[in-house]
JSON list of C-alpha atoms in Angstrom, two decimals:
[
{"chain": "A", "resi": 118, "resn": "UNK", "atom": "CA", "xyz": [81.26, 122.54, 172.80]},
{"chain": "A", "resi": 119, "resn": "UNK", "atom": "CA", "xyz": [78.96, 124.76, 174.85]},
{"chain": "A", "resi": 120, "resn": "UNK", "atom": "CA", "xyz": [78.33, 122.26, 177.62]},
{"chain": "A", "resi": 121, "resn": "UNK", "atom": "CA", "xyz": [81.99, 121.42, 178.07]},
{"chain": "A", "resi": 122, "resn": "UNK", "atom": "CA", "xyz": [82.98, 125.04, 178.39]},
{"chain": "A", "resi": 123, "resn": "UNK", "atom": "CA", "xyz": [80.30, 125.80, 180.94]},
{"chain": "A", "resi": 124, "resn": "UNK", "atom": "CA", "xyz": [81.18, 122.86, 183.10]},
{"chain": "A", "resi": 125, "resn": "UNK", "atom": "CA", "xyz": [84.73, 124.17, 183.42]},
{"chain": "A", "resi": 126, "resn": "UNK", "atom": "CA", "xyz": [83.52, 127.27, 185.22]},
{"chain": "A", "resi": 127, "resn": "UNK", "atom": "CA", "xyz": [84.41, 127.45, 188.93]},
{"chain": "A", "resi": 128, "resn": "UNK", "atom": "CA", "xyz": [81.49, 127.18, 191.35]},
{"chain": "A", "resi": 129, "resn": "UNK", "atom": "CA", "xyz": [82.43, 130.59, 192.70]},
{"chain": "A", "resi": 130, "resn": "UNK", "atom": "CA", "xyz": [81.31, 132.11, 189.41]},
{"chain": "A", "resi": 131, "resn": "UNK", "atom": "CA", "xyz": [77.75, 131.81, 190.68]},
{"chain": "A", "resi": 132, "resn": "UNK", "atom": "CA", "xyz": [78.27, 131.40, 194.43]},
{"chain": "A", "resi": 133, "resn": "UNK", "atom": "CA", "xyz": [80.65, 133.25, 196.79]},
{"chain": "A", "resi": 134, "resn": "UNK", "atom": "CA", "xyz": [83.61, 131.10, 197.79]},
{"chain": "A", "resi": 135, "resn": "UNK", "atom": "CA", "xyz": [82.89, 131.88, 201.44]},
{"chain": "A", "resi": 136, "resn": "UNK", "atom": "CA", "xyz": [79.82, 129.63, 201.15]},
{"chain": "A", "resi": 137, "resn": "UNK", "atom": "CA", "xyz": [81.97, 126.57, 200.44]},
{"chain": "A", "resi": 138, "resn": "UNK", "atom": "CA", "xyz": [81.93, 125.31, 204.03]},
{"chain": "A", "resi": 139, "resn": "UNK", "atom": "CA", "xyz": [78.19, 125.67, 204.42]},
{"chain": "A", "resi": 140, "resn": "UNK", "atom": "CA", "xyz": [76.45, 122.25, 204.24]},
{"chain": "A", "resi": 141, "resn": "UNK", "atom": "CA", "xyz": [73.23, 123.62, 202.85]},
{"chain": "A", "resi": 142, "resn": "UNK", "atom": "CA", "xyz": [75.14, 125.57, 200.27]},
{"chain": "A", "resi": 143, "resn": "UNK", "atom": "CA", "xyz": [77.07, 122.49, 199.19]},
{"chain": "A", "resi": 144, "resn": "UNK", "atom": "CA", "xyz": [73.78, 120.82, 198.39]},
{"chain": "A", "resi": 145, "resn": "UNK", "atom": "CA", "xyz": [72.85, 123.81, 196.27]},
{"chain": "A", "resi": 146, "resn": "UNK", "atom": "CA", "xyz": [76.14, 123.70, 194.42]},
{"chain": "A", "resi": 147, "resn": "UNK", "atom": "CA", "xyz": [75.24, 120.30, 193.01]},
{"chain": "A", "resi": 148, "resn": "UNK", "atom": "CA", "xyz": [72.79, 122.13, 190.72]},
{"chain": "A", "resi": 149, "resn": "UNK", "atom": "CA", "xyz": [75.33, 124.81, 189.69]},
{"chain": "A", "resi": 150, "resn": "UNK", "atom": "CA", "xyz": [76.31, 123.21, 186.34]},
{"chain": "A", "resi": 151, "resn": "UNK", "atom": "CA", "xyz": [72.66, 123.08, 185.16]},
{"chain": "A", "resi": 152, "resn": "UNK", "atom": "CA", "xyz": [72.12, 126.68, 186.21]},
{"chain": "A", "resi": 153, "resn": "UNK", "atom": "CA", "xyz": [75.31, 127.72, 184.44]},
{"chain": "A", "resi": 154, "resn": "UNK", "atom": "CA", "xyz": [74.28, 125.92, 181.28]},
{"chain": "A", "resi": 155, "resn": "UNK", "atom": "CA", "xyz": [70.84, 127.53, 181.32]},
{"chain": "A", "resi": 156, "resn": "UNK", "atom": "CA", "xyz": [72.25, 131.03, 181.83]},
{"chain": "A", "resi": 157, "resn": "UNK", "atom": "CA", "xyz": [75.01, 130.52, 179.31]},
{"chain": "A", "resi": 158, "resn": "UNK", "atom": "CA", "xyz": [72.62, 129.26, 176.64]},
{"chain": "A", "resi": 159, "resn": "UNK", "atom": "CA", "xyz": [70.24, 132.14, 177.33]},
{"chain": "A", "resi": 160, "resn": "UNK", "atom": "CA", "xyz": [73.04, 134.66, 176.88]},
{"chain": "A", "resi": 161, "resn": "UNK", "atom": "CA", "xyz": [74.36, 132.86, 173.80]},
{"chain": "A", "resi": 162, "resn": "UNK", "atom": "CA", "xyz": [70.90, 132.76, 172.25]},
{"chain": "A", "resi": 163, "resn": "UNK", "atom": "CA", "xyz": [70.51, 136.52, 172.82]},
{"chain": "A", "resi": 164, "resn": "UNK", "atom": "CA", "xyz": [73.92, 137.18, 171.31]},
{"chain": "A", "resi": 165, "resn": "UNK", "atom": "CA", "xyz": [73.23, 135.15, 168.18]},
{"chain": "A", "resi": 166, "resn": "UNK", "atom": "CA", "xyz": [69.80, 136.76, 167.90]},
{"chain": "A", "resi": 167, "resn": "UNK", "atom": "CA", "xyz": [71.58, 140.07, 167.40]},
{"chain": "A", "resi": 168, "resn": "UNK", "atom": "CA", "xyz": [73.76, 138.76, 164.58]},
{"chain": "A", "resi": 169, "resn": "UNK", "atom": "CA", "xyz": [72.80, 139.21, 160.89]},
{"chain": "A", "resi": 170, "resn": "UNK", "atom": "CA", "xyz": [70.70, 136.31, 159.59]},
{"chain": "A", "resi": 171, "resn": "UNK", "atom": "CA", "xyz": [73.35, 135.28, 157.07]},
{"chain": "A", "resi": 172, "resn": "UNK", "atom": "CA", "xyz": [76.04, 135.16, 159.76]},
{"chain": "A", "resi": 173, "resn": "UNK", "atom": "CA", "xyz": [73.96, 132.79, 161.89]},
{"chain": "A", "resi": 174, "resn": "UNK", "atom": "CA", "xyz": [73.12, 130.71, 158.82]},
{"chain": "A", "resi": 175, "resn": "UNK", "atom": "CA", "xyz": [76.82, 130.41, 157.99]},
{"chain": "A", "resi": 176, "resn": "UNK", "atom": "CA", "xyz": [77.63, 129.31, 161.55]},
{"chain": "A", "resi": 177, "resn": "UNK", "atom": "CA", "xyz": [74.82, 126.76, 161.42]},
{"chain": "A", "resi": 178, "resn": "UNK", "atom": "CA", "xyz": [76.13, 125.37, 158.15]},
{"chain": "A", "resi": 179, "resn": "UNK", "atom": "CA", "xyz": [79.69, 125.19, 159.57]},
{"chain": "A", "resi": 180, "resn": "UNK", "atom": "CA", "xyz": [78.50, 123.25, 162.60]},
{"chain": "A", "resi": 181, "resn": "UNK", "atom": "CA", "xyz": [76.55, 120.87, 160.40]},
{"chain": "A", "resi": 182, "resn": "UNK", "atom": "CA", "xyz": [79.55, 120.21, 158.10]},
{"chain": "A", "resi": 183, "resn": "UNK", "atom": "CA", "xyz": [81.74, 119.64, 161.15]},
{"chain": "A", "resi": 184, "resn": "UNK", "atom": "CA", "xyz": [79.09, 117.21, 162.55]},
{"chain": "A", "resi": 185, "resn": "UNK", "atom": "CA", "xyz": [78.60, 119.40, 165.63]},
{"chain": "A", "resi": 186, "resn": "UNK", "atom": "CA", "xyz": [74.96, 118.50, 165.82]},
{"chain": "A", "resi": 187, "resn": "UNK", "atom": "CA", "xyz": [74.00, 120.09, 169.13]},
{"chain": "A", "resi": 188, "resn": "UNK", "atom": "CA", "xyz": [75.54, 123.41, 168.19]},
{"chain": "A", "resi": 189, "resn": "UNK", "atom": "CA", "xyz": [73.93, 123.27, 164.76]},
{"chain": "A", "resi": 190, "resn": "UNK", "atom": "CA", "xyz": [70.47, 122.69, 166.28]},
{"chain": "A", "resi": 191, "resn": "UNK", "atom": "CA", "xyz": [70.98, 125.69, 168.58]},
{"chain": "A", "resi": 192, "resn": "UNK", "atom": "CA", "xyz": [71.67, 127.80, 165.51]},
{"chain": "A", "resi": 193, "resn": "UNK", "atom": "CA", "xyz": [68.57, 126.48, 163.74]},
{"chain": "A", "resi": 194, "resn": "UNK", "atom": "CA", "xyz": [66.42, 127.58, 166.65]},
{"chain": "A", "resi": 195, "resn": "UNK", "atom": "CA", "xyz": [67.75, 131.10, 166.28]},
{"chain": "A", "resi": 196, "resn": "UNK", "atom": "CA", "xyz": [67.10, 131.00, 162.52]},
{"chain": "A", "resi": 197, "resn": "UNK", "atom": "CA", "xyz": [63.55, 129.72, 162.93]},
{"chain": "A", "resi": 198, "resn": "UNK", "atom": "CA", "xyz": [62.79, 132.50, 165.37]},
{"chain": "A", "resi": 199, "resn": "UNK", "atom": "CA", "xyz": [63.47, 134.93, 162.51]},
{"chain": "A", "resi": 200, "resn": "UNK", "atom": "CA", "xyz": [62.20, 132.99, 159.51]},
{"chain": "A", "resi": 201, "resn": "UNK", "atom": "CA", "xyz": [59.78, 130.30, 160.74]},
{"chain": "A", "resi": 202, "resn": "UNK", "atom": "CA", "xyz": [58.58, 129.55, 157.21]},
{"chain": "A", "resi": 203, "resn": "UNK", "atom": "CA", "xyz": [61.92, 128.40, 155.74]},
{"chain": "A", "resi": 204, "resn": "UNK", "atom": "CA", "xyz": [61.58, 124.69, 154.94]},
{"chain": "A", "resi": 205, "resn": "UNK", "atom": "CA", "xyz": [65.35, 124.14, 154.55]},
{"chain": "A", "resi": 206, "resn": "UNK", "atom": "CA", "xyz": [65.97, 125.06, 158.18]},
{"chain": "A", "resi": 207, "resn": "UNK", "atom": "CA", "xyz": [63.48, 122.44, 159.37]},
{"chain": "A", "resi": 208, "resn": "UNK", "atom": "CA", "xyz": [65.08, 119.87, 157.12]},
{"chain": "A", "resi": 209, "resn": "UNK", "atom": "CA", "xyz": [68.55, 120.59, 158.51]},
{"chain": "A", "resi": 210, "resn": "UNK", "atom": "CA", "xyz": [67.28, 120.60, 162.07]},
{"chain": "A", "resi": 211, "resn": "UNK", "atom": "CA", "xyz": [65.49, 117.26, 161.68]},
{"chain": "A", "resi": 212, "resn": "UNK", "atom": "CA", "xyz": [68.60, 115.62, 160.18]},
{"chain": "A", "resi": 213, "resn": "UNK", "atom": "CA", "xyz": [70.89, 117.03, 162.86]},
{"chain": "A", "resi": 214, "resn": "UNK", "atom": "CA", "xyz": [68.44, 115.81, 165.56]},
{"chain": "A", "resi": 215, "resn": "UNK", "atom": "CA", "xyz": [68.36, 112.39, 163.93]},
{"chain": "A", "resi": 216, "resn": "UNK", "atom": "CA", "xyz": [72.14, 112.24, 164.00]},
{"chain": "A", "resi": 217, "resn": "UNK", "atom": "CA", "xyz": [71.86, 112.66, 167.79]},
{"chain": "A", "resi": 218, "resn": "UNK", "atom": "CA", "xyz": [69.14, 109.97, 167.92]},
{"chain": "A", "resi": 219, "resn": "UNK", "atom": "CA", "xyz": [66.88, 112.58, 169.50]},
{"chain": "A", "resi": 220, "resn": "UNK", "atom": "CA", "xyz": [63.34, 111.53, 168.57]},
{"chain": "A", "resi": 221, "resn": "UNK", "atom": "CA", "xyz": [61.66, 114.23, 170.63]},
{"chain": "A", "resi": 222, "resn": "UNK", "atom": "CA", "xyz": [63.72, 116.91, 168.84]},
{"chain": "A", "resi": 223, "resn": "UNK", "atom": "CA", "xyz": [62.88, 115.45, 165.44]},
{"chain": "A", "resi": 224, "resn": "UNK", "atom": "CA", "xyz": [59.15, 115.58, 166.18]},
{"chain": "A", "resi": 225, "resn": "UNK", "atom": "CA", "xyz": [59.43, 119.07, 167.62]},
{"chain": "A", "resi": 226, "resn": "UNK", "atom": "CA", "xyz": [60.63, 120.37, 164.28]},
{"chain": "A", "resi": 227, "resn": "UNK", "atom": "CA", "xyz": [58.17, 118.30, 162.29]},
{"chain": "A", "resi": 228, "resn": "UNK", "atom": "CA", "xyz": [55.30, 119.76, 164.34]},
{"chain": "A", "resi": 229, "resn": "UNK", "atom": "CA", "xyz": [56.66, 123.27, 164.11]},
{"chain": "A", "resi": 230, "resn": "UNK", "atom": "CA", "xyz": [56.83, 122.96, 160.32]},
{"chain": "A", "resi": 231, "resn": "UNK", "atom": "CA", "xyz": [53.22, 121.72, 160.25]},
{"chain": "A", "resi": 232, "resn": "UNK", "atom": "CA", "xyz": [52.12, 124.65, 162.41]},
{"chain": "A", "resi": 233, "resn": "UNK", "atom": "CA", "xyz": [53.69, 126.97, 159.82]},
{"chain": "A", "resi": 234, "resn": "UNK", "atom": "CA", "xyz": [51.54, 125.36, 157.12]},
{"chain": "A", "resi": 235, "resn": "UNK", "atom": "CA", "xyz": [54.52, 123.78, 155.37]},
{"chain": "A", "resi": 236, "resn": "UNK", "atom": "CA", "xyz": [53.85, 120.64, 153.42]},
{"chain": "A", "resi": 237, "resn": "UNK", "atom": "CA", "xyz": [55.09, 117.27, 154.57]},
{"chain": "A", "resi": 238, "resn": "UNK", "atom": "CA", "xyz": [56.12, 116.59, 150.95]},
{"chain": "A", "resi": 239, "resn": "UNK", "atom": "CA", "xyz": [58.65, 119.45, 150.96]},
{"chain": "A", "resi": 240, "resn": "UNK", "atom": "CA", "xyz": [59.92, 118.38, 154.38]},
{"chain": "A", "resi": 241, "resn": "UNK", "atom": "CA", "xyz": [60.24, 114.68, 153.53]},
{"chain": "A", "resi": 242, "resn": "UNK", "atom": "CA", "xyz": [61.78, 115.33, 150.16]},
{"chain": "A", "resi": 243, "resn": "UNK", "atom": "CA", "xyz": [64.36, 117.65, 151.70]},
{"chain": "A", "resi": 244, "resn": "UNK", "atom": "CA", "xyz": [65.23, 115.13, 154.38]},
{"chain": "A", "resi": 245, "resn": "UNK", "atom": "CA", "xyz": [65.58, 112.38, 151.77]},
{"chain": "A", "resi": 246, "resn": "UNK", "atom": "CA", "xyz": [68.00, 114.48, 149.68]},
{"chain": "A", "resi": 247, "resn": "UNK", "atom": "CA", "xyz": [70.05, 115.75, 152.61]},
{"chain": "A", "resi": 248, "resn": "UNK", "atom": "CA", "xyz": [70.37, 112.42, 154.40]},
{"chain": "A", "resi": 249, "resn": "UNK", "atom": "CA", "xyz": [71.60, 110.78, 151.18]},
{"chain": "A", "resi": 250, "resn": "UNK", "atom": "CA", "xyz": [74.09, 113.60, 150.61]},
{"chain": "A", "resi": 251, "resn": "UNK", "atom": "CA", "xyz": [75.79, 112.88, 153.95]},
{"chain": "A", "resi": 252, "resn": "UNK", "atom": "CA", "xyz": [75.70, 109.10, 153.52]},
{"chain": "A", "resi": 253, "resn": "UNK", "atom": "CA", "xyz": [72.97, 108.55, 156.10]},
{"chain": "A", "resi": 254, "resn": "UNK", "atom": "CA", "xyz": [69.98, 107.57, 153.98]},
{"chain": "A", "resi": 255, "resn": "UNK", "atom": "CA", "xyz": [68.57, 105.58, 156.91]},
{"chain": "A", "resi": 256, "resn": "UNK", "atom": "CA", "xyz": [67.60, 108.87, 158.58]},
{"chain": "A", "resi": 257, "resn": "UNK", "atom": "CA", "xyz": [64.81, 109.27, 156.01]},
{"chain": "A", "resi": 258, "resn": "UNK", "atom": "CA", "xyz": [63.29, 105.94, 156.97]},
{"chain": "A", "resi": 259, "resn": "UNK", "atom": "CA", "xyz": [63.78, 106.76, 160.65]},
{"chain": "A", "resi": 260, "resn": "UNK", "atom": "CA", "xyz": [61.88, 110.04, 160.36]},
{"chain": "A", "resi": 261, "resn": "UNK", "atom": "CA", "xyz": [59.07, 108.47, 158.32]},
{"chain": "A", "resi": 262, "resn": "UNK", "atom": "CA", "xyz": [58.57, 105.65, 160.84]},
{"chain": "A", "resi": 263, "resn": "UNK", "atom": "CA", "xyz": [58.67, 108.14, 163.71]},
{"chain": "A", "resi": 264, "resn": "UNK", "atom": "CA", "xyz": [56.03, 110.42, 162.16]},
{"chain": "A", "resi": 265, "resn": "UNK", "atom": "CA", "xyz": [53.91, 107.37, 161.34]},
{"chain": "A", "resi": 266, "resn": "UNK", "atom": "CA", "xyz": [54.08, 106.30, 165.01]},
{"chain": "A", "resi": 267, "resn": "UNK", "atom": "CA", "xyz": [53.60, 109.73, 166.59]},
{"chain": "A", "resi": 268, "resn": "UNK", "atom": "CA", "xyz": [51.01, 111.02, 164.09]},
{"chain": "A", "resi": 269, "resn": "UNK", "atom": "CA", "xyz": [48.95, 108.00, 163.01]},
{"chain": "A", "resi": 270, "resn": "UNK", "atom": "CA", "xyz": [46.53, 110.18, 161.08]},
{"chain": "A", "resi": 271, "resn": "UNK", "atom": "CA", "xyz": [49.37, 110.52, 158.55]},
{"chain": "A", "resi": 272, "resn": "UNK", "atom": "CA", "xyz": [49.82, 106.74, 158.22]},
{"chain": "A", "resi": 273, "resn": "UNK", "atom": "CA", "xyz": [48.77, 106.53, 154.57]},
{"chain": "A", "resi": 274, "resn": "UNK", "atom": "CA", "xyz": [50.95, 109.50, 153.68]},
{"chain": "A", "resi": 275, "resn": "UNK", "atom": "CA", "xyz": [54.04, 108.14, 155.41]},
{"chain": "A", "resi": 276, "resn": "UNK", "atom": "CA", "xyz": [53.38, 104.67, 154.00]},
{"chain": "A", "resi": 277, "resn": "UNK", "atom": "CA", "xyz": [53.46, 106.08, 150.48]},
{"chain": "A", "resi": 278, "resn": "UNK", "atom": "CA", "xyz": [56.88, 107.61, 151.10]},
{"chain": "A", "resi": 279, "resn": "UNK", "atom": "CA", "xyz": [58.09, 104.44, 152.81]},
{"chain": "A", "resi": 280, "resn": "UNK", "atom": "CA", "xyz": [56.92, 102.34, 149.85]},
{"chain": "A", "resi": 281, "resn": "UNK", "atom": "CA", "xyz": [58.86, 104.52, 147.48]},
{"chain": "A", "resi": 282, "resn": "UNK", "atom": "CA", "xyz": [61.96, 104.29, 149.70]},
{"chain": "A", "resi": 283, "resn": "UNK", "atom": "CA", "xyz": [61.75, 100.51, 149.97]},
{"chain": "A", "resi": 284, "resn": "UNK", "atom": "CA", "xyz": [61.18, 100.14, 146.23]},
{"chain": "A", "resi": 285, "resn": "UNK", "atom": "CA", "xyz": [64.30, 102.25, 145.58]},
{"chain": "A", "resi": 286, "resn": "UNK", "atom": "CA", "xyz": [66.28, 99.99, 147.93]},
{"chain": "A", "resi": 287, "resn": "UNK", "atom": "CA", "xyz": [64.75, 96.76, 146.56]},
{"chain": "A", "resi": 288, "resn": "UNK", "atom": "CA", "xyz": [63.81, 95.75, 150.09]},
{"chain": "A", "resi": 289, "resn": "UNK", "atom": "CA", "xyz": [61.21, 93.14, 149.18]},
{"chain": "A", "resi": 290, "resn": "UNK", "atom": "CA", "xyz": [60.01, 92.21, 152.67]},
{"chain": "A", "resi": 291, "resn": "UNK", "atom": "CA", "xyz": [59.38, 95.77, 153.70]},
{"chain": "A", "resi": 292, "resn": "UNK", "atom": "CA", "xyz": [57.73, 96.53, 150.35]},
{"chain": "A", "resi": 293, "resn": "UNK", "atom": "CA", "xyz": [55.27, 93.70, 151.01]},
{"chain": "A", "resi": 294, "resn": "UNK", "atom": "CA", "xyz": [54.54, 94.87, 154.52]},
{"chain": "A", "resi": 295, "resn": "UNK", "atom": "CA", "xyz": [53.82, 98.48, 153.50]},
{"chain": "A", "resi": 296, "resn": "UNK", "atom": "CA", "xyz": [52.01, 97.52, 150.30]},
{"chain": "A", "resi": 297, "resn": "UNK", "atom": "CA", "xyz": [49.69, 95.26, 152.25]},
{"chain": "A", "resi": 298, "resn": "UNK", "atom": "CA", "xyz": [48.93, 98.12, 154.69]},
{"chain": "A", "resi": 299, "resn": "UNK", "atom": "CA", "xyz": [48.10, 100.44, 151.80]},
{"chain": "A", "resi": 300, "resn": "UNK", "atom": "CA", "xyz": [46.04, 97.83, 149.93]},
{"chain": "A", "resi": 301, "resn": "UNK", "atom": "CA", "xyz": [43.96, 97.19, 153.07]},
{"chain": "A", "resi": 302, "resn": "UNK", "atom": "CA", "xyz": [42.75, 100.79, 152.60]},
{"chain": "A", "resi": 303, "resn": "UNK", "atom": "CA", "xyz": [42.79, 101.01, 148.79]},
{"chain": "A", "resi": 304, "resn": "UNK", "atom": "CA", "xyz": [42.63, 97.39, 147.51]},
{"chain": "A", "resi": 305, "resn": "UNK", "atom": "CA", "xyz": [42.41, 98.31, 143.83]},
{"chain": "A", "resi": 306, "resn": "UNK", "atom": "CA", "xyz": [45.30, 100.73, 143.64]},
{"chain": "A", "resi": 307, "resn": "UNK", "atom": "CA", "xyz": [47.46, 99.66, 140.70]},
{"chain": "A", "resi": 308, "resn": "UNK", "atom": "CA", "xyz": [50.72, 101.10, 141.97]},
{"chain": "A", "resi": 309, "resn": "UNK", "atom": "CA", "xyz": [50.45, 99.20, 145.27]},
{"chain": "A", "resi": 310, "resn": "UNK", "atom": "CA", "xyz": [49.53, 95.94, 143.46]},
{"chain": "A", "resi": 311, "resn": "UNK", "atom": "CA", "xyz": [52.50, 96.37, 141.08]},
{"chain": "A", "resi": 312, "resn": "UNK", "atom": "CA", "xyz": [54.89, 97.08, 143.97]},
{"chain": "A", "resi": 313, "resn": "UNK", "atom": "CA", "xyz": [53.69, 93.97, 145.77]},
{"chain": "A", "resi": 314, "resn": "UNK", "atom": "CA", "xyz": [54.01, 91.83, 142.66]},
{"chain": "A", "resi": 315, "resn": "UNK", "atom": "CA", "xyz": [57.56, 93.11, 142.01]},
{"chain": "A", "resi": 316, "resn": "UNK", "atom": "CA", "xyz": [58.48, 92.38, 145.65]},
{"chain": "A", "resi": 317, "resn": "UNK", "atom": "CA", "xyz": [57.20, 88.82, 145.33]},
{"chain": "A", "resi": 318, "resn": "UNK", "atom": "CA", "xyz": [59.32, 88.39, 142.19]},
{"chain": "A", "resi": 319, "resn": "UNK", "atom": "CA", "xyz": [62.37, 89.69, 144.09]},
{"chain": "A", "resi": 320, "resn": "UNK", "atom": "CA", "xyz": [61.71, 87.02, 146.71]},
{"chain": "A", "resi": 321, "resn": "UNK", "atom": "CA", "xyz": [61.58, 84.35, 144.01]},
{"chain": "A", "resi": 322, "resn": "UNK", "atom": "CA", "xyz": [57.80, 83.87, 143.84]},
{"chain": "A", "resi": 323, "resn": "UNK", "atom": "CA", "xyz": [57.14, 83.45, 140.12]},
{"chain": "A", "resi": 324, "resn": "UNK", "atom": "CA", "xyz": [53.38, 83.19, 140.61]},
{"chain": "A", "resi": 325, "resn": "UNK", "atom": "CA", "xyz": [53.09, 86.91, 141.51]}
]
């Protein structure tokens, strides 16, 4: 773990030991770990930036498989600097960020993918597949709800994906909630009406 290794460094690595008795210097030393982390990460980023793309990709994959999410995300940043148009890297980065419950990091990669002109469909589909493959299908819902909240202009888009997810999971109450939202915009849409009717049947309402 990068942070753990940096915090083990002695303060004298950045400040002469002769300063130890100085009161003002002691105050400065409180910030030493953060400075060390910043410098270490900068050096590490530069080192990885010099590695062949496939080597960094392999390291990123290894970190992901080992559930070392923070290290994996650091590798994805390096990869995106080189190939900012690769959808799979955004997918992996979003899922790793979600595993750390880091909403700001999730949205950072979503926005970066949008700025590259990548479609939300390819991003959402990739997140759905990957999250299921690691037994964390709830990540897909988490990301959709977050995008819906942070980017309300995509509400109808995210609601369509949410509806499909809830139908797949036979979650009748959530199907009804999302279907009603969608029907308020497109009241005659057959698919939404059918989803709502099926949800009512799941809840035992035979008059649907």
